Coordinates of N, CA, C and O in Angstrom, one line a residue:
M1 N 90.3 159.2 -0.7 CA 90.9 160.4 -0.9 C 91.1 161.3 0.1 O 90.0 161.5 0.9
G2 N 91.9 161.8 0.7 CA 91.7 162.7 1.8 C 92.1 162.0 2.9 O 91.8 162.0 4.2
D3 N 92.2 160.6 3.3 CA 92.5 159.8 4.5 C 93.6 158.8 4.8 O 93.9 158.1 4.2
W4 N 94.8 159.8 4.8 CA 96.1 159.5 5.4 C 96.2 159.2 6.8 O 96.0 160.1 7.4
P5 N 97.0 157.9 7.4 CA 97.3 157.6 8.6 C 98.0 158.9 9.1 O 99.2 159.4 8.6
N6 N 97.7 159.2 10.4 CA 98.9 160.2 11.3 C 98.9 161.7 10.5 O 99.3 162.5 10.9
Y7 N 97.5 161.7 9.6 CA 97.8 163.1 9.0 C 96.4 163.8 8.8 O 95.5 162.9 9.0
R8 N 96.0 164.9 9.0 CA 94.9 165.5 9.1 C 94.8 166.0 7.6 O 95.6 166.9 7.1
A9 N 93.6 166.1 6.9 CA 93.6 166.7 5.3 C 92.5 167.2 5.3 O 91.4 166.8 5.7
F10 N 92.5 168.3 5.0 CA 91.0 169.4 4.9 C 91.2 169.6 3.4 O 92.1 170.3 2.6
R11 N 90.0 168.9 2.6 CA 89.7 169.4 1.2 C 89.3 170.8 1.1 O 88.4 171.5 1.6
F12 N 90.0 171.0 0.1 CA 90.2 172.5 -0.6 C 89.0 172.6 -1.9 O 89.0 173.5 -2.4
G13 N 88.8 171.7 -2.7 CA 89.0 172.2 -4.0 C 88.7 170.5 -4.9 O 90.2 169.5 -4.8
G14 N 88.2 170.2 -5.5 CA 88.1 168.9 -6.6 C 88.7 169.3 -7.8 O 89.2 170.7 -8.0
E15 N 89.4 168.2 -8.5 CA 90.3 168.6 -9.7 C 89.4 168.6 -10.9 O 89.0 167.8 -11.7
N16 N 89.1 169.9 -11.4 CA 88.3 170.3 -12.4 C 89.1 171.0 -13.1 O 89.8 172.0 -13.1
L17 N 89.2 170.6 -14.7 CA 89.9 171.3 -15.7 C 89.0 171.5 -17.2 O 88.1 171.1 -17.4
I18 N 89.5 172.8 -17.4 CA 88.6 173.3 -18.2 C 89.6 174.1 -19.3 O 90.5 174.7 -18.9
P19 N 89.2 173.8 -21.1 CA 90.2 174.8 -21.6 C 89.6 176.2 -21.8 O 89.0 176.9 -21.5
V20 N 91.4 177.2 -21.4 CA 90.6 178.1 -21.0 C 91.9 179.1 -22.1 O 92.7 178.6 -22.5
C21 N 91.5 180.4 -22.3 CA 92.1 181.4 -23.0 C 91.5 182.9 -22.8 O 90.9 182.9 -22.1
S22 N 92.9 184.0 -23.5 CA 92.0 185.2 -23.2 C 91.3 185.6 -24.2 O 91.2 184.9 -25.0
P23 N 90.5 186.6 -24.0 CA 89.7 187.1 -24.9 C 90.2 187.6 -26.2 O 89.8 187.4 -27.3
T24 N 91.6 187.8 -26.3 CA 92.2 188.6 -27.2 C 92.5 187.4 -28.0 O 92.3 187.4 -29.3
Y25 N 92.9 186.1 -27.7 CA 92.9 184.9 -28.3 C 91.6 184.8 -29.0 O 91.7 184.6 -30.3
L26 N 90.7 184.6 -28.6 CA 89.6 184.7 -29.3 C 88.9 185.2 -30.3 O 88.7 185.0 -30.8
T27 N 89.2 186.8 -29.9 CA 88.7 187.8 -30.9 C 89.8 187.5 -32.3 O 89.4 187.4 -33.3
Q28 N 90.8 186.5 -32.0 CA 91.9 186.5 -33.1 C 91.7 185.7 -34.1 O 91.8 185.4 -35.1
C29 N 91.3 184.5 -33.0 CA 91.3 183.2 -33.8 C 89.9 182.5 -33.7 O 89.4 181.4 -34.4
G30 N 88.6 183.1 -32.9 CA 87.5 182.6 -32.9 C 87.5 181.5 -31.9 O 88.4 181.1 -31.5
L31 N 86.1 181.3 -31.7 CA 86.3 180.2 -30.7 C 86.1 178.9 -31.3 O 85.5 178.5 -32.5
P32 N 86.6 177.6 -30.7 CA 86.5 176.5 -31.2 C 85.2 176.2 -31.3 O 84.6 176.3 -30.4
R33 N 85.0 175.4 -32.5 CA 83.5 174.9 -33.0 C 83.0 173.6 -31.9 O 81.9 173.6 -31.3
D34 N 84.3 172.6 -31.7 CA 83.7 171.8 -30.8 C 85.3 171.4 -30.4 O 86.2 171.8 -30.7
L35 N 85.0 169.8 -29.7 CA 86.5 169.2 -29.0 C 87.2 168.9 -30.5 O 88.5 169.2 -30.5
L36 N 87.1 168.3 -31.5 CA 87.9 168.2 -32.9 C 88.7 169.6 -32.9 O 89.4 169.6 -33.5
D37 N 87.8 170.5 -33.1 CA 88.2 171.7 -33.5 C 89.4 172.3 -32.6 O 90.4 172.7 -33.1
L38 N 89.3 172.3 -31.5 CA 90.0 172.5 -30.3 C 91.7 171.8 -30.5 O 92.7 172.3 -30.3
T39 N 91.3 170.4 -30.8 CA 92.8 169.7 -31.2 C 93.5 170.5 -32.5 O 94.8 170.4 -32.2
R40 N 93.1 171.2 -32.8 CA 93.7 171.6 -34.0 C 94.4 173.0 -33.5 O 94.7 174.2 -34.7
R41 N 93.6 173.8 -32.5 CA 94.5 174.8 -32.1 C 95.5 175.0 -31.6 O 96.2 173.9 -31.4
T42 N 96.4 176.2 -30.9 CA 97.4 176.1 -30.4 C 97.1 176.1 -29.0 O 96.7 176.8 -28.1
L43 N 97.5 174.7 -28.4 CA 97.6 174.6 -27.1 C 99.0 174.9 -26.7 O 99.9 174.5 -26.8
I44 N 98.8 175.2 -25.1 CA 99.6 175.5 -24.4 C 99.6 174.1 -23.3 O 98.9 173.7 -22.3
H45 N 100.8 173.6 -23.5 CA 101.2 172.0 -22.7 C 102.1 172.5 -21.5 O 102.9 173.2 -21.5
L46 N 101.5 171.9 -20.3 CA 102.3 171.8 -19.1 C 103.5 170.7 -19.2 O 102.6 169.6 -18.9
D47 N 104.4 170.9 -19.0 CA 105.8 169.8 -18.9 C 106.4 170.0 -18.0 O 107.6 170.2 -17.6
E48 N 105.7 169.3 -16.7 CA 106.4 168.8 -15.5 C 106.8 168.1 -15.1 O 106.0 167.3 -15.0
P49 N 108.0 167.7 -15.1 CA 108.7 166.3 -15.1 C 108.4 165.7 -13.5 O 108.8 164.5 -13.3
H50 N 108.4 166.6 -12.5 CA 108.2 165.7 -11.3 C 107.2 165.8 -10.4 O 107.0 164.9 -9.9
R51 N 106.1 166.5 -11.0 CA 104.9 166.2 -10.7 C 104.0 165.7 -11.9 O 103.4 166.5 -12.5
P52 N 103.5 164.4 -11.8 CA 102.6 164.3 -13.0 C 101.3 164.8 -12.6 O 100.3 165.0 -11.8
R53 N 101.0 165.6 -14.1 CA 99.5 166.1 -14.3 C 98.9 165.6 -15.6 O 99.0 165.3 -16.4
P54 N 97.3 165.9 -15.2 CA 97.0 165.6 -16.5 C 97.2 166.6 -17.5 O 97.3 167.6 -17.4
A55 N 97.0 166.0 -19.0 CA 97.5 166.6 -20.0 C 96.6 166.4 -21.0 O 95.7 166.4 -20.6
W56 N 96.7 167.4 -22.2 CA 95.7 167.1 -23.3 C 95.5 166.0 -23.6 O 94.2 165.9 -23.8
K57 N 96.4 165.2 -23.8 CA 95.8 163.9 -24.1 C 95.0 163.0 -23.5 O 94.1 162.6 -23.8
E58 N 95.2 163.3 -22.1 CA 94.1 162.5 -21.2 C 93.1 163.5 -21.2 O 91.5 162.6 -21.0
W59 N 92.9 164.6 -21.2 CA 92.0 165.5 -21.1 C 91.0 165.3 -22.0 O 89.7 164.9 -22.3
F60 N 91.5 164.9 -23.2 CA 90.6 164.6 -24.5 C 90.3 163.5 -25.0 O 89.0 163.2 -25.2
A61 N 91.1 162.6 -23.9 CA 90.6 161.0 -24.1 C 89.1 160.7 -23.3 O 88.5 160.2 -23.7
H62 N 89.1 161.4 -21.8 CA 87.9 161.8 -21.1 C 86.8 162.0 -22.1 O 86.0 161.5 -21.5
F63 N 86.7 163.1 -22.8 CA 85.7 163.0 -23.8 C 85.5 162.4 -24.9 O 84.7 162.2 -26.1
G64 N 86.4 161.4 -25.1 CA 86.4 160.3 -26.4 C 87.0 160.8 -27.7 O 86.4 160.0 -28.6
V65 N 88.1 161.7 -27.6 CA 88.3 162.1 -28.5 C 90.4 162.0 -28.6 O 91.0 162.1 -27.5
E66 N 90.3 160.9 -29.7 CA 92.2 160.9 -30.2 C 92.7 162.2 -30.4 O 92.5 162.9 -30.8
F67 N 94.1 162.3 -29.3 CA 94.7 163.6 -29.6 C 95.9 163.1 -29.6 O 96.7 162.5 -28.4
E68 N 96.9 163.3 -30.4 CA 98.2 162.6 -30.2 C 99.1 164.1 -30.5 O 98.9 165.3 -31.0
D69 N 99.7 163.7 -29.1 CA 101.1 165.2 -28.9 C 101.9 164.9 -29.8 O 102.8 164.1 -29.5
G70 N 101.9 165.9 -30.7 CA 103.6 165.5 -31.9 C 104.0 166.7 -31.3 O 105.4 166.7 -32.1
G71 N 104.1 167.1 -30.2 CA 105.1 168.5 -29.8 C 105.0 170.0 -30.5 O 105.9 170.9 -30.2
E72 N 103.7 170.0 -30.7 CA 103.5 171.5 -31.4 C 102.8 172.4 -30.1 O 102.9 171.6 -29.0
G73 N 102.6 173.3 -30.5 CA 102.0 174.0 -29.5 C 103.4 174.9 -28.8 O 104.3 174.7 -28.8
L74 N 102.8 175.6 -27.3 CA 103.7 176.0 -26.6 C 103.9 175.0 -25.1 O 102.9 174.4 -24.9
R75 N 105.3 175.1 -24.5 CA 105.7 173.7 -23.7 C 106.0 174.5 -22.8 O 107.5 174.9 -22.9
L76 N 105.8 174.8 -21.5 CA 106.3 175.3 -20.2 C 106.3 174.3 -19.1 O 105.3 173.4 -19.1
N77 N 107.1 174.5 -18.2 CA 107.5 173.8 -17.2 C 107.0 174.2 -15.6 O 107.4 173.3 -14.8
D78 N 106.0 175.2 -15.9 CA 105.6 175.8 -14.9 C 103.9 176.0 -15.0 O 104.0 176.9 -15.8
Y79 N 103.3 176.1 -14.0 CA 101.9 176.4 -14.3 C 101.4 177.4 -14.3 O 100.8 178.1 -15.1
S80 N 102.1 178.3 -13.3 CA 102.0 179.6 -13.3 C 102.1 180.5 -14.5 O 101.6 181.5 -15.4
L81 N 103.5 180.0 -15.5 CA 103.8 180.5 -16.9 C 102.8 180.0 -17.8 O 102.4 180.6 -18.9
V82 N 102.0 178.9 -17.5 CA 101.1 178.4 -18.3 C 99.8 179.3 -18.8 O 99.4 179.8 -19.3
V83 N 99.5 179.7 -17.3 CA 98.2 180.7 -17.1 C 98.7 182.0 -17.6 O 97.8 182.6 -18.4
Q84 N 100.0 182.1 -17.5 CA 100.7 183.8 -17.9 C 100.7 183.5 -19.6 O 100.2 184.9 -20.2
A85 N 100.8 182.6 -20.2 CA 100.6 182.6 -21.4 C 99.3 182.6 -22.3 O 99.2 183.3 -23.1
A86 N 98.5 182.0 -21.2 CA 96.9 182.0 -21.9 C 96.4 183.3 -21.6 O 95.6 183.7 -22.8
I87 N 96.9 183.9 -20.6 CA 96.5 185.6 -20.6 C 97.1 186.2 -21.2 O 96.5 187.0 -22.1
A88 N 97.9 186.2 -22.0 CA 98.9 186.8 -22.9 C 98.3 186.5 -24.1 O 98.9 187.1 -25.4
G89 N 97.5 185.6 -24.6 CA 97.1 185.3 -26.0 C 97.9 184.2 -26.7 O 97.4 184.3 -27.7
Q90 N 98.7 183.5 -25.9 CA 99.4 182.5 -26.8 C 99.0 181.2 -27.1 O 99.5 180.6 -27.7
G91 N 97.6 181.1 -27.0 CA 97.0 179.9 -27.0 C 95.8 179.4 -26.0 O 95.4 180.0 -25.3
I92 N 95.7 178.2 -25.8 CA 94.8 177.6 -25.1 C 94.9 176.4 -23.8 O 96.2 175.6 -24.5
A93 N 95.3 177.1 -22.8 CA 95.8 176.0 -21.7 C 94.6 175.4 -21.3 O 93.3 175.6 -21.2
L94 N 95.0 174.1 -20.3 CA 94.1 173.4 -19.3 C 94.0 174.4 -18.3 O 95.1 174.7 -17.3
G95 N 93.0 174.6 -17.6 CA 92.8 175.0 -16.5 C 92.2 174.7 -15.4 O 91.1 174.1 -15.5
W96 N 92.9 174.4 -14.2 CA 92.1 173.9 -12.8 C 91.8 174.8 -12.5 O 92.1 176.2 -12.1
T97 N 90.5 174.8 -12.0 CA 89.3 175.9 -11.8 C 89.8 176.3 -10.3 O 89.7 177.5 -10.1
H98 N 90.4 175.5 -9.2 CA 90.2 176.1 -8.2 C 91.8 177.7 -8.8 O 91.9 177.9 -7.6
I99 N 93.0 177.1 -9.6 CA 93.7 178.0 -9.6 C 93.2 179.2 -10.6 O 93.4 180.5 -10.4
I100 N 92.7 179.2 -11.7 CA 91.9 180.1 -12.3 C 90.6 180.7 -12.4 O 90.4 181.5 -13.1
D101 N 90.2 180.4 -11.1 CA 88.9 181.5 -10.6 C 88.9 182.5 -10.7 O 88.0 183.7 -11.3
Y102 N 90.0 182.9 -10.3 CA 90.4 184.7 -10.4 C 90.6 185.1 -11.6 O 89.9 186.1 -12.0
P103 N 91.0 185.1 -12.6 CA 91.5 185.2 -13.6 C 89.8 185.3 -14.6 O 89.7 186.1 -15.3
L104 N 89.3 184.3 -14.2 CA 88.3 184.1 -15.4 C 87.2 184.9 -14.7 O 86.8 185.8 -15.5
S105 N 87.0 185.3 -13.3 CA 86.5 186.2 -12.5 C 86.9 187.9 -13.2 O 85.7 188.4 -12.9
E106 N 87.9 187.8 -13.2 CA 88.3 189.6 -13.8 C 88.5 189.4 -15.2 O 88.6 190.9 -15.9
G107 N 88.1 188.6 -16.1 CA 88.2 188.5 -17.8 C 89.3 188.2 -18.0 O 89.5 188.9 -19.4
L108 N 90.5 188.0 -17.5 CA 91.3 187.7 -17.7 C 91.3 186.3 -18.8 O 92.4 186.4 -19.7
L109 N 91.1 185.5 -18.2 CA 90.7 184.4 -19.4 C 89.3 184.2 -19.1 O 88.3 184.5 -18.4
V110 N 88.5 183.2 -20.1 CA 87.7 182.6 -20.3 C 87.3 181.6 -21.1 O 88.5 180.9 -21.5
P111 N 86.9 180.5 -20.9 CA 86.6 179.1 -21.0 C 86.1 179.3 -22.8 O 85.5 180.3 -23.3
A112 N 87.4 178.4 -23.3 CA 87.5 178.1 -24.8 C 86.3 177.4 -25.3 O 86.0 177.5 -26.3
L113 N 85.9 176.3 -24.3 CA 84.8 175.4 -25.0 C 84.1 175.1 -23.5 O 84.6 174.8 -22.2
A114 N 82.9 174.8 -23.6 CA 82.2 174.5 -22.3 C 82.4 172.7 -22.1 O 81.3 171.8 -22.5
A115 N 83.4 172.5 -21.8 CA 83.8 170.9 -21.3 C 84.7 171.1 -20.1 O 85.7 171.5 -20.4
N116 N 83.9 170.7 -18.9 CA 84.6 170.2 -17.8 C 84.9 168.9 -17.3 O 83.9 168.0 -17.5
W117 N 86.0 168.5 -17.1 CA 86.6 167.5 -16.8 C 86.9 167.3 -15.3 O 87.6 167.8 -14.7
E118 N 85.8 166.6 -14.4 CA 85.9 166.2 -12.9 C 86.9 165.2 -12.7 O 86.3 163.9 -13.1
T119 N 87.9 165.4 -12.3 CA 89.0 163.8 -12.4 C 88.4 163.1 -11.7 O 88.9 161.6 -11.5
G120 N 88.2 163.5 -10.2 CA 87.3 162.4 -8.8 C 88.8 162.7 -7.8 O 88.4 162.0 -6.9
Y121 N 89.9 163.4 -8.5 CA 90.4 164.0 -7.7 C 90.6 165.3 -6.7 O 89.6 165.8 -7.3
A122 N 91.2 165.2 -5.7 CA 90.8 166.4 -5.1 C 92.2 167.6 -4.4 O 93.1 166.3 -4.4
F123 N 92.0 168.3 -4.2 CA 93.5 169.1 -3.4 C 93.3 169.3 -2.2 O 92.0 169.5 -1.3
F124 N 94.1 169.1 -1.2 CA 94.0 169.0 0.4 C 94.8 169.9 1.0 O 96.3 169.9 0.6
V125 N 95.0 170.5 2.2 CA 95.7 171.2 3.1 C 96.2 170.4 4.4 O 95.4 169.6 4.5
V126 N 97.4 169.5 4.2 CA 97.4 168.2 4.9 C 98.5 168.6 6.1 O 99.4 169.6 5.8
S127 N 98.3 167.8 7.3 CA 99.4 168.8 8.5 C 99.3 167.1 9.2 O 98.2 166.7 9.3
N128 N 100.5 167.0 9.9 CA 100.7 166.0 11.0 C 99.4 165.8 12.1 O 99.3 167.0 12.7
R129 N 99.5 165.0 12.1 CA 98.3 165.1 13.5 C 99.1 165.0 14.9 O 98.5 165.5 15.5
S130 N 100.5 164.5 14.6 CA 101.0 164.5 16.3 C 101.4 165.9 16.7 O 101.8 166.1 17.5
V131 N 101.4 166.6 15.5 CA 102.1 168.4 15.7 C 101.1 169.5 15.7 O 100.5 169.3 14.8
D132 N 100.6 170.2 16.7 CA 100.1 171.4 16.7 C 100.5 172.3 15.3 O 101.5 172.8 15.6
L133 N 99.4 172.8 14.5 CA 99.8 173.8 13.8 C 100.3 175.4 14.3 O 99.6 175.6 15.7
A134 N 101.1 175.4 13.9 CA 101.7 177.0 14.5 C 101.0 178.3 13.8 O 99.9 177.8 12.9
S135 N 100.6 179.3 14.9 CA 99.7 179.9 14.3 C 99.7 180.6 13.0 O 98.5 180.8 12.3
E136 N 100.8 180.8 12.3 CA 101.1 181.3 11.2 C 100.5 180.3 9.9 O 99.7 180.5 9.4
A137 N 100.9 178.7 10.4 CA 100.4 177.8 9.5 C 98.7 177.7 9.4 O 98.1 177.6 8.6
K138 N 98.3 177.9 10.6 CA 96.7 177.9 11.3 C 96.2 179.0 9.9 O 95.1 178.6 9.7
A139 N 96.9 180.2 10.1 CA 96.3 181.2 9.6 C 96.2 181.1 7.5 O 95.6 181.4 7.3
V140 N 97.6 180.2 7.4 CA 97.5 180.0 6.1 C 96.3 178.9 5.6 O 95.3 179.2 4.4
K141 N 96.0 178.0 6.4 CA 95.6 177.0 6.2 C 94.0 177.2 6.2 O 93.1 177.3 5.3
D142 N 93.3 178.1 7.3 CA 92.3 179.4 7.1 C 92.2 179.7 5.8 O 91.0 179.5 5.6
W143 N 93.2 180.4 5.6 CA 93.1 181.5 4.2 C 92.6 180.6 3.5 O 91.7 180.9 2.2
V144 N 93.4 179.5 3.0 CA 93.1 178.4 1.8 C 91.8 178.1 2.0 O 90.9 177.9 0.9
L145 N 91.1 177.5 2.7 CA 90.0 176.9 2.7 C 88.8 178.0 2.4 O 87.9 177.8 2.2
C146 N 89.1 179.1 3.3 CA 88.2 180.2 3.1 C 88.1 180.7 1.3 O 86.6 181.1 1.0
A147 N 89.6 180.6 1.1 CA 88.9 181.1 0.0 C 88.7 180.0 -1.6 O 88.6 180.6 -2.5
R148 N 88.6 178.7 -0.9 CA 88.3 177.5 -1.7 C 87.2 177.7 -3.1 O 86.3 178.7 -2.8
V149 N 87.4 177.6 -3.9 CA 86.5 177.6 -5.2 C 85.3 176.2 -5.2 O 85.5 175.0 -4.9
I150 N 83.9 176.7 -4.7 CA 82.9 175.7 -4.5 C 81.9 176.0 -5.7 O 81.0 176.6 -5.0
P151 N 81.9 175.8 -6.7 CA 80.9 176.2 -8.0 C 79.8 175.4 -7.7 O 79.9 174.4 -7.5
S152 N 78.8 176.2 -8.0 CA 77.5 175.3 -7.8 C 77.3 174.2 -9.0 O 76.7 173.1 -8.9
S153 N 77.5 174.5 -9.9 CA 77.5 173.9 -11.2 C 78.7 174.4 -12.2 O 78.3 175.4 -13.0
P154 N 79.6 173.6 -12.4 CA 80.8 174.2 -13.5 C 80.5 174.3 -14.6 O 80.5 175.3 -15.7
E155 N 79.5 173.3 -15.2 CA 79.0 173.4 -16.5 C 78.4 174.6 -17.1 O 78.4 175.5 -18.0
S156 N 77.3 174.8 -15.9 CA 76.5 176.0 -16.2 C 77.0 177.6 -16.1 O 76.9 177.9 -16.9
A157 N 78.4 177.3 -15.4 CA 78.8 178.8 -15.3 C 79.8 178.9 -16.4 O 79.9 180.4 -17.3
L158 N 80.3 177.5 -17.3 CA 81.2 177.8 -18.4 C 79.9 178.2 -19.5 O 80.6 179.0 -20.3
Y159 N 78.9 177.5 -19.4 CA 78.2 177.8 -20.6 C 78.1 179.4 -21.0 O 77.5 179.7 -21.7
S160 N 77.5 179.6 -19.4 CA 77.1 181.0 -19.2 C 78.2 182.1 -19.8 O 77.9 183.2 -20.4
T161 N 79.6 181.8 -19.5 CA 80.6 182.8 -19.6 C 81.1 182.8 -21.2 O 80.9 183.4 -21.9
R162 N 80.9 181.3 -22.0 CA 81.3 181.1 -23.3 C 80.0 182.1 -24.0 O 80.2 182.3 -25.1
T163 N 78.6 181.5 -23.6 CA 77.8 182.3 -24.6 C 77.7 183.6 -24.2 O 77.8 184.6 -25.6
N164 N 78.0 184.0 -23.3 CA 78.1 185.8 -23.0 C 79.3 186.5 -24.4 O 79.3 187.3 -24.8
L165 N 80.6 185.8 -24.1 CA 82.0 186.0 -25.0 C 81.2 186.0 -26.2 O 81.6 186.6 -27.3
S166 N 80.9 184.6 -26.8 CA 80.3 184.3 -28.2 C 79.5 185.5 -28.7 O 79.6 185.9 -29.7
S167 N 78.5 185.9 -27.9 CA 77.3 187.4 -28.4 C 78.2 188.5 -28.6 O 78.3 188.9 -29.0
R168 N 79.6 188.7 -27.7 CA 80.7 189.8 -27.7 C 81.3 189.5 -29.1 O 81.7 190.6 -29.8
L169 N 81.8 188.4 -29.5 CA 82.4 188.5 -30.2 C 81.6 188.4 -31.6 O 82.2 189.3 -32.8
D170 N 80.4 188.0 -31.7 CA 79.8 188.3 -33.0 C 79.3 189.5 -33.4 O 79.0 189.9 -34.4
A171 N 79.2 190.4 -31.8 CA 78.5 192.1 -32.5 C 79.9 192.6 -32.9 O 79.3 194.1 -33.5
R172 N 81.2 192.3 -32.6 CA 82.2 192.8 -32.9 C 82.7 192.6 -34.4 O 83.1 193.2 -35.4
R173 N 81.8 191.3 -35.0 CA 81.9 191.4 -36.5 C 81.2 192.0 -37.4 O 80.2 192.5 -37.6

């Protein structure tokens, strides 16, 4: 990964997927008890035909849970719309941690379940070795690499956030 002839590749994040939703969704629907309970919730799907992405079926399979995608839930073809739908309380989305870090830190999204799938893939800024980067491109590359998400332990952060949210929801009842 990240070793392509004639290209420089700068890794800025691993592919980690977690189920996320808004605090409002959890207040209205409650926390999923487990993975099986999550399969029965309103899931937000990314149906992007041009670039294959892991979907709910693959995510559940990683944890040994059979999931049949019968076409239910909300289906969108752009990931920014998926994130916005989750923030708006429309259901539970798969969150790529390097993208949803900010909405999580601001409390716009919360982990729906403490389950993180590290796929083994990663994301890179790539440039041609035979061409020097323009100053503007170098500034963008440096910004992306400085802003990258490097969690010390995704599972402990997810558990902590979910536990705090669960305590708040219990206090409201």
